[in-house]
């Protein structure tokens, strides 16, 4: 992380190194999830935060949930909660809401994640647009 707190190229390298040594029953799905999140918007960067890959676009907006079972992604409103989470169109009911400022999507395996790739991408794009709009 830079002196400004923004992710750098070294942070992305740290994520790659972290994932290369990760021993997890759903490692293939975790790698797929990383690809899906990074492809959702060209301005996304990544770093290790909260002991897991975390994604940033003007603020942290998503962090992988690496505890089994399954492959999880927590969508949040930043390092410090900034109020209610945005309204998200979720026709496949991928999101569960443990609190008013965050949601989590969990997939049982990489096949389930691949089957819901388009729906997850649509959710990510909505979340990013609401939480980190273009200037």
PDB file of C-alpha atoms in Angstrom:
ATOM      1  CA  UNK A   1       0.000   0.000   0.000  1.00  0.00           C
ATOM      2  CA  UNK A   2       1.247   3.464  -0.826  1.00  0.00           C
ATOM      3  CA  UNK A   3       1.720   6.289   1.683  1.00  0.00           C
ATOM      4  CA  UNK A   4      -1.667   7.584   0.580  1.00  0.00           C
ATOM      5  CA  UNK A   5      -3.335   4.309   1.537  1.00  0.00           C
ATOM      6  CA  UNK A   6      -4.161   3.493  -2.086  1.00  0.00           C
ATOM      7  CA  UNK A   7      -3.372   0.036  -3.479  1.00  0.00           C
ATOM      8  CA  UNK A   8      -0.273  -0.247  -5.665  1.00  0.00           C
ATOM      9  CA  UNK A   9       1.162  -2.747  -8.136  1.00  0.00           C
ATOM     10  CA  UNK A  10       3.023  -4.317  -5.187  1.00  0.00           C
ATOM     11  CA  UNK A  11      -0.320  -4.943  -3.507  1.00  0.00           C
ATOM     12  CA  UNK A  12      -1.550  -6.871  -6.560  1.00  0.00           C
ATOM     13  CA  UNK A  13       1.700  -8.871  -6.483  1.00  0.00           C
ATOM     14  CA  UNK A  14       1.072  -9.611  -2.800  1.00  0.00           C
ATOM     15  CA  UNK A  15      -2.409 -10.915  -3.642  1.00  0.00           C
ATOM     16  CA  UNK A  16      -0.968 -13.164  -6.353  1.00  0.00           C
ATOM     17  CA  UNK A  17       1.681 -14.477  -3.932  1.00  0.00           C
ATOM     18  CA  UNK A  18      -0.924 -15.004  -1.205  1.00  0.00           C
ATOM     19  CA  UNK A  19      -3.168 -16.979  -3.553  1.00  0.00           C
ATOM     20  CA  UNK A  20      -0.244 -19.007  -4.935  1.00  0.00           C
ATOM     21  CA  UNK A  21       0.437 -20.393  -1.456  1.00  0.00           C
ATOM     22  CA  UNK A  22      -3.200 -20.621  -0.331  1.00  0.00           C
ATOM     23  CA  UNK A  23      -4.225 -24.092   0.833  1.00  0.00           C
ATOM     24  CA  UNK A  24      -8.005 -24.120   0.491  1.00  0.00           C
ATOM     25  CA  UNK A  25     -10.467 -26.788  -0.677  1.00  0.00           C
ATOM     26  CA  UNK A  26     -12.032 -24.258  -3.090  1.00  0.00           C
ATOM     27  CA  UNK A  27      -8.851 -22.655  -4.411  1.00  0.00           C
ATOM     28  CA  UNK A  28      -9.966 -22.969  -8.059  1.00  0.00           C
ATOM     29  CA  UNK A  29     -13.196 -21.140  -7.219  1.00  0.00           C
ATOM     30  CA  UNK A  30     -11.328 -18.467  -5.279  1.00  0.00           C
ATOM     31  CA  UNK A  31      -9.119 -17.817  -8.304  1.00  0.00           C
ATOM     32  CA  UNK A  32     -12.223 -17.667 -10.506  1.00  0.00           C
ATOM     33  CA  UNK A  33     -13.886 -15.230  -8.103  1.00  0.00           C
ATOM     34  CA  UNK A  34     -10.823 -12.985  -8.268  1.00  0.00           C
ATOM     35  CA  UNK A  35     -11.039 -12.967 -12.083  1.00  0.00           C
ATOM     36  CA  UNK A  36     -14.743 -12.142 -12.006  1.00  0.00           C
ATOM     37  CA  UNK A  37     -14.316  -9.232  -9.594  1.00  0.00           C
ATOM     38  CA  UNK A  38     -11.330  -7.751 -11.440  1.00  0.00           C
ATOM     39  CA  UNK A  39     -13.169  -8.024 -14.770  1.00  0.00           C
ATOM     40  CA  UNK A  40     -16.264  -6.233 -13.448  1.00  0.00           C
ATOM     41  CA  UNK A  41     -14.677  -2.787 -13.884  1.00  0.00           C
ATOM     42  CA  UNK A  42     -11.352  -1.623 -15.371  1.00  0.00           C
ATOM     43  CA  UNK A  43     -10.553   0.592 -12.355  1.00  0.00           C
ATOM     44  CA  UNK A  44     -10.508  -2.150  -9.716  1.00  0.00           C
ATOM     45  CA  UNK A  45      -7.320  -2.773  -7.799  1.00  0.00           C
ATOM     46  CA  UNK A  46      -6.649  -5.336  -5.103  1.00  0.00           C
ATOM     47  CA  UNK A  47      -4.691  -5.869  -1.927  1.00  0.00           C
ATOM     48  CA  UNK A  48      -4.617  -8.096   1.126  1.00  0.00           C
ATOM     49  CA  UNK A  49      -6.821  -6.627   3.827  1.00  0.00           C
ATOM     50  CA  UNK A  50      -8.455  -8.421   6.735  1.00  0.00           C
ATOM     51  CA  UNK A  51      -6.283 -11.473   5.879  1.00  0.00           C
ATOM     52  CA  UNK A  52      -7.945 -11.970   2.505  1.00  0.00           C
ATOM     53  CA  UNK A  53      -7.939 -10.489  -1.006  1.00  0.00           C
ATOM     54  CA  UNK A  54      -9.842  -7.210  -0.949  1.00  0.00           C
ATOM     55  CA  UNK A  55     -10.941  -5.083  -3.878  1.00  0.00           C
ATOM     56  CA  UNK A  56     -10.790  -1.315  -4.209  1.00  0.00           C
ATOM     57  CA  UNK A  57     -12.252   1.382  -6.438  1.00  0.00           C
ATOM     58  CA  UNK A  58     -12.015   4.763  -4.716  1.00  0.00           C
ATOM     59  CA  UNK A  59     -12.598   2.790  -1.489  1.00  0.00           C
ATOM     60  CA  UNK A  60     -12.620  -0.837  -0.430  1.00  0.00           C
ATOM     61  CA  UNK A  61     -15.883  -2.350  -1.632  1.00  0.00           C
ATOM     62  CA  UNK A  62     -15.468  -6.135  -1.499  1.00  0.00           C
ATOM     63  CA  UNK A  63     -13.431  -8.698   0.408  1.00  0.00           C
ATOM     64  CA  UNK A  64     -13.226 -12.427  -0.105  1.00  0.00           C
ATOM     65  CA  UNK A  65     -14.582 -14.607   2.673  1.00  0.00           C
ATOM     66  CA  UNK A  66     -12.197 -17.559   2.752  1.00  0.00           C
ATOM     67  CA  UNK A  67     -13.634 -19.584   5.613  1.00  0.00           C
ATOM     68  CA  UNK A  68     -15.335 -22.780   4.435  1.00  0.00           C
ATOM     69  CA  UNK A  69     -17.813 -23.876   3.417  1.00  0.00           C
ATOM     70  CA  UNK A  70     -17.850 -22.479  -0.052  1.00  0.00           C
ATOM     71  CA  UNK A  71     -16.499 -19.441  -1.817  1.00  0.00           C
ATOM     72  CA  UNK A  72     -17.629 -16.119  -0.384  1.00  0.00           C
ATOM     73  CA  UNK A  73     -17.489 -12.460  -1.277  1.00  0.00           C
ATOM     74  CA  UNK A  74     -18.497  -9.754   1.184  1.00  0.00           C
ATOM     75  CA  UNK A  75     -19.701  -6.511  -0.390  1.00  0.00           C
ATOM     76  CA  UNK A  76     -19.300  -3.618   2.011  1.00  0.00           C
ATOM     77  CA  UNK A  77     -19.320   0.150   2.158  1.00  0.00           C
ATOM     78  CA  UNK A  78     -15.612   0.618   2.841  1.00  0.00           C
ATOM     79  CA  UNK A  79     -13.121   0.326   5.652  1.00  0.00           C
ATOM     80  CA  UNK A  80     -15.429   2.421   7.791  1.00  0.00           C
ATOM     81  CA  UNK A  81     -19.099   1.795   7.175  1.00  0.00           C
ATOM     82  CA  UNK A  82     -20.713   4.733   5.432  1.00  0.00           C
ATOM     83  CA  UNK A  83     -24.351   4.034   6.116  1.00  0.00           C
ATOM     84  CA  UNK A  84     -26.750   1.785   4.326  1.00  0.00           C
ATOM     85  CA  UNK A  85     -25.686  -0.400   1.447  1.00  0.00           C
ATOM     86  CA  UNK A  86     -27.065   0.530  -1.960  1.00  0.00           C
ATOM     87  CA  UNK A  87     -30.240  -0.984  -3.338  1.00  0.00           C
ATOM     88  CA  UNK A  88     -29.177  -3.828  -5.614  1.00  0.00           C
ATOM     89  CA  UNK A  89     -31.206  -5.644  -8.246  1.00  0.00           C
ATOM     90  CA  UNK A  90     -30.595  -9.309  -7.381  1.00  0.00           C
ATOM     91  CA  UNK A  91     -33.067 -11.444  -9.390  1.00  0.00           C
ATOM     92  CA  UNK A  92     -31.219 -14.692  -8.570  1.00  0.00           C
ATOM     93  CA  UNK A  93     -31.135 -13.912  -4.811  1.00  0.00           C
ATOM     94  CA  UNK A  94     -27.373 -14.331  -4.560  1.00  0.00           C
ATOM     95  CA  UNK A  95     -26.998 -11.843  -1.712  1.00  0.00           C
ATOM     96  CA  UNK A  96     -27.605 -12.417   1.974  1.00  0.00           C
ATOM     97  CA  UNK A  97     -27.685  -9.337   4.227  1.00  0.00           C
ATOM     98  CA  UNK A  98     -26.027  -9.885   7.626  1.00  0.00           C
ATOM     99  CA  UNK A  99     -26.203  -6.126   8.265  1.00  0.00           C
ATOM    100  CA  UNK A 100     -27.609  -3.005   6.616  1.00  0.00           C
ATOM    101  CA  UNK A 101     -24.185  -1.947   5.338  1.00  0.00           C
ATOM    102  CA  UNK A 102     -22.993  -5.215   3.782  1.00  0.00           C
ATOM    103  CA  UNK A 103     -24.054  -8.258   1.829  1.00  0.00           C
ATOM    104  CA  UNK A 104     -22.426 -11.609   1.177  1.00  0.00           C
ATOM    105  CA  UNK A 105     -22.621 -13.993  -1.750  1.00  0.00           C
ATOM    106  CA  UNK A 106     -21.528 -17.582  -1.142  1.00  0.00           C
ATOM    107  CA  UNK A 107     -21.125 -20.270  -3.787  1.00  0.00           C
ATOM    108  CA  UNK A 108     -20.804 -23.949  -2.875  1.00  0.00           C
ATOM    109  CA  UNK A 109     -18.049 -24.576  -5.450  1.00  0.00           C
ATOM    110  CA  UNK A 110     -16.467 -23.230  -8.636  1.00  0.00           C
ATOM    111  CA  UNK A 111     -19.182 -24.768 -10.826  1.00  0.00           C
ATOM    112  CA  UNK A 112     -21.882 -22.895  -8.887  1.00  0.00           C
ATOM    113  CA  UNK A 113     -19.849 -19.693  -9.164  1.00  0.00           C
ATOM    114  CA  UNK A 114     -19.373 -20.161 -12.918  1.00  0.00           C
ATOM    115  CA  UNK A 115     -23.109 -20.777 -13.343  1.00  0.00           C
ATOM    116  CA  UNK A 116     -23.841 -17.449 -11.601  1.00  0.00           C
ATOM    117  CA  UNK A 117     -20.985 -15.458 -13.160  1.00  0.00           C
ATOM    118  CA  UNK A 118     -23.267 -13.115 -15.141  1.00  0.00           C
ATOM    119  CA  UNK A 119     -25.543 -12.454 -12.169  1.00  0.00           C
ATOM    120  CA  UNK A 120     -22.584 -11.767  -9.865  1.00  0.00           C
ATOM    121  CA  UNK A 121     -20.987  -9.469 -12.442  1.00  0.00           C
ATOM    122  CA  UNK A 122     -24.235  -7.478 -12.695  1.00  0.00           C
ATOM    123  CA  UNK A 123     -24.364  -7.150  -8.894  1.00  0.00           C
ATOM    124  CA  UNK A 124     -20.727  -6.049  -8.721  1.00  0.00           C
ATOM    125  CA  UNK A 125     -21.271  -3.389 -11.379  1.00  0.00           C
ATOM    126  CA  UNK A 126     -24.291  -2.010  -9.509  1.00  0.00           C
ATOM    127  CA  UNK A 127     -22.395  -1.994  -6.193  1.00  0.00           C
ATOM    128  CA  UNK A 128     -19.362  -0.280  -7.723  1.00  0.00           C
ATOM    129  CA  UNK A 129     -21.512   2.333  -9.460  1.00  0.00           C
ATOM    130  CA  UNK A 130     -23.267   3.125  -6.179  1.00  0.00           C
ATOM    131  CA  UNK A 131     -20.266   2.959  -3.841  1.00  0.00           C
ATOM    132  CA  UNK A 132     -17.488   4.313  -6.040  1.00  0.00           C
ATOM    133  CA  UNK A 133     -19.016   6.388  -8.820  1.00  0.00           C
ATOM    134  CA  UNK A 134     -16.905   8.035 -11.466  1.00  0.00           C
ATOM    135  CA  UNK A 135     -15.796  11.577 -10.581  1.00  0.00           C
TER     136      UNK A 135
END
